[in-house]
Short mmCIF file of C-alpha atoms in Angstrom, two decimals:
data_model
loop_
_atom_site.label_atom_id
_atom_site.label_comp_id
_atom_site.label_asym_id
_atom_site.label_seq_id
_atom_site.Cartn_x
_atom_site.Cartn_y
_atom_site.Cartn_z
CA MET A 1 88.21 8.48 30.12
CA ASN A 2 91.34 6.42 30.25
CA LYS A 3 93.90 6.82 33.00
CA THR A 4 96.52 8.62 30.87
CA ILE A 5 94.13 11.34 29.70
CA ARG A 6 92.82 11.81 33.24
CA ARG A 7 96.31 12.26 34.66
CA ALA A 8 97.24 14.72 31.89
CA SER A 9 94.08 16.72 32.58
CA VAL A 10 94.79 16.90 36.31
CA PHE A 11 98.36 17.96 35.62
CA CYS A 12 97.19 20.73 33.25
CA MET A 13 94.69 21.95 35.81
CA LEU A 14 97.45 22.12 38.43
CA LEU A 15 99.59 24.12 36.02
CA VAL A 16 96.73 26.57 35.39
CA LEU A 17 96.09 26.86 39.13
CA ALA A 18 99.78 27.54 39.79
CA LEU A 19 99.77 30.20 37.08
CA LEU A 20 96.69 31.87 38.59
CA VAL A 21 98.27 31.84 42.05
CA ARG A 22 101.47 33.35 40.68
CA VAL A 23 99.64 36.07 38.72
CA THR A 24 97.54 36.91 41.77
CA TRP A 25 100.67 37.10 43.94
CA VAL A 26 102.46 39.39 41.49
CA GLN A 27 99.49 41.72 41.03
CA ALA A 28 98.28 41.82 44.60
CA TYR A 29 101.51 41.71 46.58
CA GLN A 30 104.43 42.53 44.28
CA GLY A 31 102.79 44.96 41.89
CA GLN A 32 103.70 48.14 43.77
CA ALA A 33 107.23 46.98 44.47
CA LEU A 34 107.80 46.20 40.81
CA ALA A 35 106.26 49.52 39.81
CA ASP A 36 108.59 51.36 42.21
CA ASP A 37 111.70 49.39 41.30
CA LYS A 38 114.59 51.71 40.37
CA ASN A 39 115.27 49.59 37.29
CA ASN A 40 111.74 50.07 35.98
CA ARG A 41 112.32 52.32 32.95
CA ARG A 42 108.69 53.44 32.98
CA ASN A 43 109.37 55.30 36.23
CA THR A 44 112.28 57.19 34.72
CA ILE A 45 110.18 58.08 31.67
CA ALA A 46 107.36 59.27 33.93
CA LYS A 47 109.75 61.47 35.96
CA TYR A 48 110.72 63.41 32.88
CA ALA A 49 107.32 63.45 31.18
CA ASN A 50 106.68 66.94 32.59
CA PRO A 51 108.76 69.86 33.84
CA LEU A 52 110.41 69.27 37.22
CA GLY A 53 110.00 71.43 40.31
CA ASN A 54 112.83 73.77 41.22
CA ILE A 55 115.60 74.33 43.75
CA ILE A 56 115.50 77.93 44.97
CA VAL A 57 118.34 80.22 46.15
CA GLY A 58 117.43 83.68 47.46
CA GLY A 59 113.96 83.54 45.95
CA GLN A 60 115.21 82.62 42.47
CA ALA A 61 115.23 79.21 40.78
CA ILE A 62 118.70 77.87 39.99
CA THR A 63 117.17 74.93 38.12
CA GLY A 64 114.70 74.58 35.28
CA SER A 65 113.39 72.16 32.63
CA THR A 66 113.54 72.21 28.87
CA ALA A 67 111.58 70.25 26.25
CA THR A 68 113.65 67.60 24.48
CA GLY A 69 111.31 66.94 21.58
CA GLY A 70 111.61 63.24 22.37
CA LYS A 71 108.77 60.82 22.91
CA ASP A 72 109.97 58.94 25.99
CA PHE A 73 111.78 61.75 27.82
CA ALA A 74 109.78 64.87 27.08
CA TYR A 75 111.81 67.14 29.40
CA LYS A 76 115.24 67.26 30.95
CA ARG A 77 116.77 69.26 33.79
CA THR A 78 118.62 72.54 33.23
CA TYR A 79 120.83 74.54 35.62
CA THR A 80 121.64 78.22 36.09
CA ASP A 81 125.28 78.72 37.12
CA GLY A 82 125.63 74.95 37.35
CA PRO A 83 129.26 74.76 38.57
CA LEU A 84 128.62 77.44 41.21
CA TYR A 85 125.77 75.52 42.83
CA ALA A 86 126.72 71.91 42.02
CA PRO A 87 127.68 71.08 45.65
CA ILE A 88 124.12 72.01 46.63
CA THR A 89 121.98 70.80 43.73
CA GLY A 90 123.90 67.70 42.75
CA TYR A 91 122.43 66.45 39.48
CA SER A 92 119.28 64.95 37.98
CA SER A 93 120.13 62.70 35.03
CA GLN A 94 117.89 60.57 32.83
CA ALA A 95 120.76 58.11 32.47
CA PHE A 96 122.62 58.26 35.78
CA GLY A 97 119.99 59.01 38.42
CA ALA A 98 119.96 61.86 40.92
CA LYS A 99 122.34 63.03 43.66
CA GLY A 100 122.52 65.93 46.10
CA LEU A 101 119.31 67.82 46.77
CA GLU A 102 118.06 66.49 43.43
CA GLY A 103 118.31 62.99 44.88
CA VAL A 104 117.09 63.71 48.41
CA TYR A 105 113.96 65.49 47.14
CA GLU A 106 113.50 63.55 43.91
CA GLY A 107 109.88 62.69 44.75
CA ILE A 108 109.01 66.32 45.54
CA LEU A 109 110.69 67.62 42.38
CA ASN A 110 109.12 65.09 40.00
CA GLY A 111 105.65 65.06 41.59
CA SER A 112 105.64 61.46 42.86
CA ASP A 113 105.71 62.33 46.58
CA HIS A 114 102.34 61.31 48.09
CA ARG A 115 102.09 64.62 50.00
CA LEU A 116 101.66 66.46 46.71
CA ARG A 117 98.63 64.49 45.54
CA THR A 118 95.24 66.19 45.56
CA PHE A 119 91.90 64.38 45.74
CA MET A 120 91.54 64.69 41.97
CA ASP A 121 95.05 63.31 41.43
CA ILE A 122 94.05 60.23 43.42
CA LEU A 123 90.77 59.79 41.52
CA THR A 124 92.41 60.15 38.11
CA ASN A 125 95.64 58.38 39.10
CA LYS A 126 97.51 61.42 37.76
CA ARG A 127 100.98 62.41 38.84
CA ALA A 128 100.80 65.52 41.02
CA ASP A 129 102.27 68.87 40.10
CA PRO A 130 105.87 68.98 41.39
CA GLY A 131 106.93 70.94 44.45
CA ASN A 132 109.96 73.15 45.14
CA VAL A 133 112.93 73.12 47.51
CA LEU A 134 113.90 76.42 49.16
CA THR A 135 117.52 76.52 50.27
CA THR A 136 119.33 78.58 52.93
CA ILE A 137 122.21 79.33 50.56
CA ASP A 138 123.14 83.00 50.20
CA ARG A 139 124.01 83.88 46.61
CA ASP A 140 126.62 86.50 47.56
CA VAL A 141 128.48 84.30 50.05
CA GLN A 142 128.44 81.36 47.64
CA LYS A 143 129.78 83.50 44.79
CA ALA A 144 132.44 85.10 46.99
CA GLY A 145 133.79 81.69 48.01
CA TYR A 146 133.63 80.33 44.46
CA ASP A 147 135.52 83.29 43.02
CA ALA A 148 138.09 83.27 45.84
CA LEU A 149 138.86 79.57 45.23
CA GLU A 150 139.56 80.15 41.54
CA GLY A 151 142.92 78.62 40.66
CA LYS A 152 143.00 76.62 43.89
CA GLN A 153 141.92 73.06 44.65
CA GLY A 154 139.81 73.02 47.77
CA ALA A 155 136.49 73.69 49.43
CA ALA A 156 134.71 76.01 51.84
CA ALA A 157 131.61 75.96 54.04
CA ALA A 158 129.80 78.80 55.78
CA ILE A 159 127.14 78.65 58.52
CA ASP A 160 125.01 81.20 60.34
CA PRO A 161 125.76 80.24 64.00
CA ALA A 162 122.45 81.66 65.23
CA THR A 163 120.21 79.57 62.96
CA GLY A 164 122.36 76.69 61.69
CA GLU A 165 121.59 77.77 58.13
CA ILE A 166 124.29 76.77 55.67
CA LEU A 167 125.07 79.94 53.73
CA ALA A 168 127.54 78.45 51.28
CA LEU A 169 129.11 75.16 50.17
CA VAL A 170 131.85 75.65 47.61
CA ASN A 171 134.06 73.16 45.77
CA ASN A 172 136.88 73.65 43.31
CA PRO A 173 137.10 71.88 40.95
CA SER A 174 133.38 71.82 40.37
CA PHE A 175 131.30 70.57 37.45
CA ASP A 176 128.34 71.57 35.35
CA PRO A 177 125.47 69.16 36.16
CA GLY A 178 123.72 70.35 32.98
CA ARG A 179 126.16 68.31 30.93
CA ILE A 180 124.80 64.96 32.19
CA THR A 181 121.04 65.53 32.39
CA GLY A 182 120.09 63.73 29.18
CA ALA A 183 119.69 60.07 28.29
CA ASN A 184 122.74 60.02 26.00
CA ASP A 185 125.45 61.88 27.90
CA LYS A 186 127.87 58.99 28.36
CA ALA A 187 130.86 60.91 26.97
CA ALA A 188 130.37 63.78 29.43
CA TRP A 189 129.85 61.32 32.29
CA ALA A 190 133.07 59.49 31.42
CA GLU A 191 134.96 62.79 31.35
CA LEU A 192 133.60 63.90 34.73
CA SER A 193 134.25 60.45 36.22
CA ALA A 194 137.90 60.49 35.16
CA ASP A 195 140.59 60.92 37.82
CA GLN A 196 138.38 59.07 40.33
CA GLY A 197 135.55 61.54 39.82
CA LYS A 198 137.28 64.46 41.54
CA ALA A 199 135.23 66.97 39.58
CA MET A 200 132.03 65.60 41.16
CA GLU A 201 133.55 64.99 44.59
CA ASN A 202 131.82 67.03 47.28
CA LEU A 203 134.86 68.17 49.25
CA ALA A 204 132.89 70.51 51.50
CA LEU A 205 130.52 67.79 52.74
CA ARG A 206 131.85 64.34 52.03
CA LYS A 207 135.65 64.24 52.03
CA PRO A 208 137.02 64.24 55.60
CA GLN A 209 140.73 65.02 55.80
CA ALA A 210 143.24 65.81 58.55
CA PRO A 211 142.24 69.22 59.95
CA GLY A 212 145.68 70.03 61.32
CA SER A 213 145.91 72.88 63.80
CA THR A 214 142.31 74.02 63.33
CA PHE A 215 141.45 71.01 65.53
CA LYS A 216 143.30 72.74 68.38
CA LEU A 217 140.03 74.58 68.98
CA VAL A 218 138.46 71.24 69.95
CA THR A 219 141.46 70.38 72.15
CA MET A 220 141.31 73.76 73.87
CA ALA A 221 137.56 73.42 74.42
CA ALA A 222 138.07 69.99 76.00
CA ALA A 223 140.79 71.37 78.29
CA LEU A 224 138.64 74.29 79.47
CA GLU A 225 135.47 72.20 79.84
CA ASN A 226 137.33 69.64 81.95
CA GLY A 227 138.82 72.26 84.26
CA MET A 228 142.44 71.79 83.20
CA PHE A 229 142.86 75.58 82.98
CA SER A 230 140.84 78.40 84.52
CA SER A 231 142.35 81.13 82.34
CA ILE A 232 143.77 81.39 78.83
CA ASP A 233 146.47 83.78 80.03
CA THR A 234 148.25 81.71 82.68
CA PRO A 235 151.38 79.68 81.74
CA THR A 236 150.62 76.08 80.83
CA GLY A 237 153.93 74.68 82.09
CA VAL A 238 154.53 72.75 78.86
CA LYS A 239 158.17 72.78 77.79
CA ASP A 240 159.66 73.59 74.40
CA PRO A 241 161.51 71.62 73.03
CA TYR A 242 158.99 68.85 73.59
CA ILE A 243 159.18 65.07 73.26
CA ILE A 244 155.97 63.26 72.27
CA PRO A 245 154.85 61.15 75.27
CA GLY A 246 155.84 57.50 75.02
CA THR A 247 158.46 58.22 72.33
CA THR A 248 161.87 59.81 71.84
CA THR A 249 160.52 61.96 68.97
CA PRO A 250 160.67 65.75 69.30
CA LEU A 251 157.56 67.63 68.16
CA ARG A 252 158.19 70.85 66.26
CA SER A 253 155.95 73.91 66.15
CA GLU A 254 155.83 76.59 63.47
CA ALA A 255 157.34 79.06 65.93
CA ALA A 256 161.05 78.52 66.47
CA THR A 257 162.10 76.83 69.71
CA PRO A 258 161.83 77.96 72.52
CA ALA A 259 159.04 80.42 71.55
CA CYS A 260 156.42 77.95 72.80
CA ASN A 261 158.06 77.24 76.15
CA ASN A 262 155.63 77.53 79.09
CA VAL A 263 153.25 79.77 77.16
CA SER A 264 149.58 80.48 77.87
CA LEU A 265 146.73 78.98 75.86
CA ARG A 266 146.20 82.35 74.15
CA THR A 267 149.82 82.45 72.98
CA ALA A 268 149.78 78.76 72.13
CA LEU A 269 146.80 79.28 69.84
CA ARG A 270 148.33 82.38 68.24
CA LEU A 271 151.70 80.70 67.61
CA SER A 272 150.05 77.30 66.97
CA CYS A 273 152.28 75.61 69.54
CA ASN A 274 152.08 71.87 68.90
CA ASN A 275 153.76 71.03 72.20
CA VAL A 276 151.00 72.62 74.28
CA PHE A 277 148.06 70.98 72.52
CA ALA A 278 149.74 67.59 72.20
CA GLU A 279 150.45 67.61 75.94
CA VAL A 280 146.90 68.75 76.75
CA ALA A 281 145.42 65.91 74.67
CA SER A 282 147.71 63.30 76.25
CA LYS A 283 146.77 64.49 79.75
CA LEU A 284 143.03 64.59 79.00
CA GLY A 285 143.10 61.14 77.44
CA GLN A 286 141.24 59.62 74.53
CA ASP A 287 137.81 59.41 76.16
CA LYS A 288 137.58 63.09 77.12
CA MET A 289 138.97 64.20 73.78
CA ARG A 290 136.52 62.01 71.88
CA ALA A 291 133.59 63.18 74.03
CA MET A 292 134.29 66.82 73.16
CA ALA A 293 134.75 66.03 69.47
CA GLU A 294 131.51 64.05 69.33
CA LYS A 295 129.56 66.87 70.98
CA LEU A 296 130.66 69.00 68.06
CA GLY A 297 129.56 66.48 65.41
CA PHE A 298 132.49 64.14 64.87
CA ASN A 299 131.71 60.42 64.32
CA MET A 300 128.16 61.27 63.22
CA LYS A 301 126.50 61.29 59.80
CA ILE A 302 124.82 64.68 59.63
CA ASP A 303 121.76 65.22 57.44
CA THR A 304 121.94 68.64 55.89
CA PRO A 305 119.71 66.98 54.37
CA VAL A 306 122.46 65.73 52.03
CA ARG A 307 124.22 63.33 54.37
CA THR A 308 127.85 63.77 55.39
CA ASP A 309 128.98 60.24 54.58
CA PRO A 310 131.66 59.26 55.53
CA PRO A 311 131.45 61.35 58.70
CA SER A 312 134.21 63.44 60.22
CA LYS A 313 136.22 61.25 62.53
CA TYR A 314 137.85 61.19 65.93
CA PRO A 315 139.38 57.73 66.58
CA THR A 316 137.25 55.30 68.59
CA LYS A 317 139.73 52.41 68.64
CA LYS A 318 142.10 52.32 71.61
CA MET A 319 145.11 54.56 71.01
CA SER A 320 148.52 54.76 72.63
CA VAL A 321 149.46 57.91 74.56
CA ASP A 322 151.59 59.23 71.70
CA GLN A 323 148.71 58.76 69.26
CA VAL A 324 146.33 60.62 71.56
CA ALA A 325 148.88 63.43 71.75
CA GLN A 326 148.96 63.65 67.95
CA THR A 327 145.17 63.91 67.78
CA GLY A 328 145.44 67.06 69.91
CA ILE A 329 147.03 68.82 66.93
CA GLY A 330 144.59 67.39 64.37
CA GLN A 331 146.87 64.62 63.10
CA PHE A 332 147.12 60.81 63.47
CA ASP A 333 143.65 59.55 62.50
CA VAL A 334 141.56 62.72 63.02
CA GLN A 335 139.59 63.71 59.90
CA ALA A 336 137.19 66.56 59.24
CA THR A 337 135.30 68.24 56.41
CA PRO A 338 135.06 72.02 55.99
CA LEU A 339 131.44 71.76 57.15
CA GLN A 340 132.58 70.03 60.35
CA MET A 341 135.18 72.68 61.17
CA ALA A 342 132.62 75.39 60.39
CA MET A 343 130.34 73.67 62.93
CA VAL A 344 133.10 73.82 65.56
CA THR A 345 133.56 77.53 64.93
CA ALA A 346 129.81 78.15 64.83
CA ALA A 347 129.47 76.63 68.31
CA VAL A 348 132.23 78.90 69.60
CA ALA A 349 130.65 81.96 67.97
CA GLY A 350 127.20 80.99 69.22
CA GLY A 351 128.06 80.97 72.91
CA GLY A 352 128.64 77.23 73.07
CA LYS A 353 125.34 76.37 71.38
CA LEU A 354 125.46 74.29 68.20
CA VAL A 355 122.40 74.55 65.94
CA SER A 356 121.94 71.64 63.54
CA PRO A 357 123.38 72.72 60.18
CA HIS A 358 120.96 72.59 57.26
CA MET A 359 120.84 73.87 53.67
CA VAL A 360 117.06 73.68 53.16
CA SER A 361 114.58 76.01 54.85
CA ASP A 362 111.27 74.81 53.35
CA VAL A 363 109.85 72.20 51.02
CA THR A 364 106.64 73.34 49.33
CA ASP A 365 104.01 72.09 46.94
CA SER A 366 103.35 73.80 43.61
CA GLY A 367 101.09 76.37 45.31
CA GLY A 368 103.72 77.38 47.86
CA ASN A 369 102.16 75.51 50.77
CA VAL A 370 104.89 74.31 53.16
CA LEU A 371 105.13 70.53 53.40
CA ASP A 372 108.26 70.43 55.54
CA SER A 373 110.20 73.19 57.32
CA MET A 374 113.66 73.27 58.88
CA ARG A 375 113.48 76.89 60.02
CA ASN A 376 113.49 76.00 63.72
CA ALA A 377 116.41 73.59 63.74
CA PRO A 378 117.23 71.86 67.03
CA SER A 379 120.23 73.06 69.04
CA THR A 380 122.48 71.63 71.73
CA GLN A 381 124.64 73.37 74.35
CA VAL A 382 127.95 71.65 73.60
CA MET A 383 130.16 73.83 75.82
CA SER A 384 129.65 76.52 78.42
CA GLU A 385 129.33 80.18 77.45
CA ARG A 386 132.48 80.83 79.51
CA THR A 387 134.48 78.31 77.50
CA ALA A 388 133.13 79.70 74.22
CA SER A 389 133.97 83.24 75.34
CA MET A 390 137.58 82.31 76.14
CA LEU A 391 137.94 80.56 72.79
CA ARG A 392 136.62 83.61 70.94
CA ASP A 393 139.04 85.79 72.87
CA ALA A 394 142.00 83.62 71.86
CA MET A 395 140.80 83.37 68.26
CA ARG A 396 140.60 87.15 68.00
CA THR A 397 144.27 87.30 69.00
CA VAL A 398 145.12 84.94 66.11
CA VAL A 399 143.49 87.39 63.67
CA SER A 400 144.72 90.63 65.25
CA GLU A 401 148.31 89.55 66.01
CA GLY A 402 148.94 86.15 64.43
CA GLY A 403 148.73 84.26 61.17
CA GLY A 404 145.04 85.01 60.71
CA LYS A 405 145.55 88.69 59.81
CA PRO A 406 144.45 88.16 56.17
CA ALA A 407 140.96 87.33 57.50
CA GLN A 408 140.31 90.75 59.00
CA VAL A 409 137.05 92.43 57.95
CA PRO A 410 137.06 96.19 58.58
CA GLY A 411 134.74 97.11 61.43
CA ALA A 412 133.88 93.51 62.31
CA GLU A 413 134.81 91.25 65.20
CA VAL A 414 136.77 88.38 63.62
CA GLY A 415 138.42 85.38 65.25
CA GLY A 416 140.13 82.49 63.52
CA LYS A 417 142.60 79.62 63.53
CA THR A 418 145.11 78.63 60.91
CA GLY A 419 146.04 75.02 60.22
CA THR A 420 148.49 72.86 58.33
CA ALA A 421 147.93 69.12 57.92
CA GLN A 422 150.64 66.78 56.71
CA ARG A 423 149.76 64.17 54.09
CA GLY A 424 151.25 61.10 52.47
CA VAL A 425 154.01 58.70 53.47
CA ASN A 426 156.87 60.78 54.92
CA ASN A 427 154.87 63.91 54.04
CA SER A 428 155.22 63.13 50.33
CA LEU A 429 152.03 65.01 49.37
CA PRO A 430 151.54 68.77 49.63
CA PRO A 431 150.15 69.64 53.08
CA LEU A 432 146.58 70.85 53.47
CA ALA A 433 146.12 74.54 54.23
CA TRP A 434 143.20 75.16 56.59
CA PHE A 435 141.55 78.22 58.06
CA THR A 436 138.43 78.45 60.17
CA SER A 437 136.94 81.68 61.49
CA TYR A 438 133.91 83.54 62.71
CA GLY A 439 132.80 87.12 62.07
CA LYS A 440 130.27 89.39 63.79
CA LEU A 441 128.97 92.81 62.76
CA ASN A 442 125.75 94.72 63.49
CA GLY A 443 123.92 91.67 64.84
CA LYS A 444 124.95 89.42 61.96
CA GLN A 445 127.37 86.52 62.35
CA ILE A 446 128.97 83.83 60.24
CA ALA A 447 131.31 80.86 60.68
CA VAL A 448 133.53 79.74 57.80
CA ALA A 449 135.99 76.92 57.22
CA VAL A 450 138.28 76.59 54.20
CA VAL A 451 140.71 73.89 53.06
CA ILE A 452 143.21 74.21 50.20
CA GLU A 453 144.65 70.97 48.80
CA ASN A 454 147.07 71.96 46.06
CA SER A 455 149.49 74.12 47.99
CA ASP A 456 153.05 74.55 46.71
CA THR A 457 154.16 77.15 49.24
CA ASP A 458 156.34 76.86 52.31
CA ARG A 459 154.77 75.22 55.38
CA SER A 460 155.18 78.38 57.47
CA GLU A 461 153.23 80.35 54.89
CA ILE A 462 150.46 77.77 54.87
CA GLY A 463 150.28 77.80 58.68
CA GLY A 464 150.19 81.59 58.51
CA GLY A 465 146.93 81.59 56.61
CA LYS A 466 148.32 82.92 53.33
CA LEU A 467 146.12 80.62 51.21
CA ALA A 468 142.91 79.79 53.05
CA ALA A 469 142.32 82.88 55.20
CA PRO A 470 141.71 85.24 52.25
CA VAL A 471 138.97 82.91 51.00
CA ALA A 472 137.28 82.99 54.40
CA GLN A 473 137.67 86.78 54.51
CA LYS A 474 135.82 87.24 51.22
CA MET A 475 132.97 85.00 52.36
CA MET A 476 132.62 86.67 55.76
CA GLU A 477 132.69 90.13 54.23
CA ALA A 478 130.02 89.19 51.68
CA TRP A 479 127.67 88.27 54.54
CA LEU A 480 128.56 90.85 57.17
CA LYS A 481 128.52 93.82 54.78
CA LYS A 482 125.37 92.62 53.00
CA LYS A 483 122.60 95.23 53.02
#
């Protein structure tokens, strides 16, 4: 054999060897990763080859599956009362993936989760029968909030303070996830994505905004926990009119000057006196204010199991004294979701104990066997019972004598706090109308927070709870009067 042929043969052998090594590497080491790759269309086809498992509310499925008649995608997801439950379910789309509970529990619902596989599934390499997701959502509370928000742009969240169970998450506008479940729903997706996707924006969980005066509950808790006041009925010594510390800027309250001059914490909460809570925050300082806020869930991504991302926020960067004062009234750079403010109120209602909020109770296999349970959610004592009791006392005054009167539920103990949050450069956008409250009746309790974005009423009416408090009232009544 001449030298040229020998060299060509060796080169070809090296090429074959390299090919064998590469094939072995792909099959032995990269095979599973390639099979699981999100861009592998075979996975998407396999997900919709059979009916999906269901998301359950009150013992009834609010999802389903229907045959498409197609070869590749044999089934697609369907929804019952899609817009009502969209903040909970999210969507499962053959073209656009899955979000919300559909995304978090995608493996359970399509049968690919390894916990679902039986011995026979493993032997035959068959996809397991899908499981189900049981939620904590109460149908009546959810519907009450949804109906009460009709014609308004906003959101609401409700929690059972005793268990941490999320009873309702409501958004308006909402969307019908059934419109985008197929493989060819680009027109519907484009429509829902218009206006920066506001229709699909989860306001209740994932859009922190300035909480305004509802944050005064956090400020008051910090003051009481740090021993600044021993009673909510003694004068605070804070003057009205009031100049923001470190500035020459007067700070107005909703009540006309000097109604907030040297008032007690109870009166300050009822009249929503900005001077008192701004002064309290400036005296406490940023570190103590942030510590109280973080105990209540601020600056943390909370798994419900749908994650609150971005999280509600209390500033961590160094602030000036005037900025700290503004945080005391829920302005400057403080941001919160309705779920976060419902958590604050739930801790107050629950004697200072905050139970981790969650919207899923159990995850089961197709036979109903529990794979994962959140029924015994962890809790933390975030403030003393004494502090919580004083806060409840002051909040009851807001509802019985102040701007929270529209939240009254006949026969029930109800406490609340109104809020107005300024928005835009020089307050160019309509302010946010907030209301957060708790209700107790016959051993049942609930905490609710509501925000309204599209207000066109006078600021004093917003602060008085004219818009948001009636929504909270309907939700509380639906739970407390439930048989």
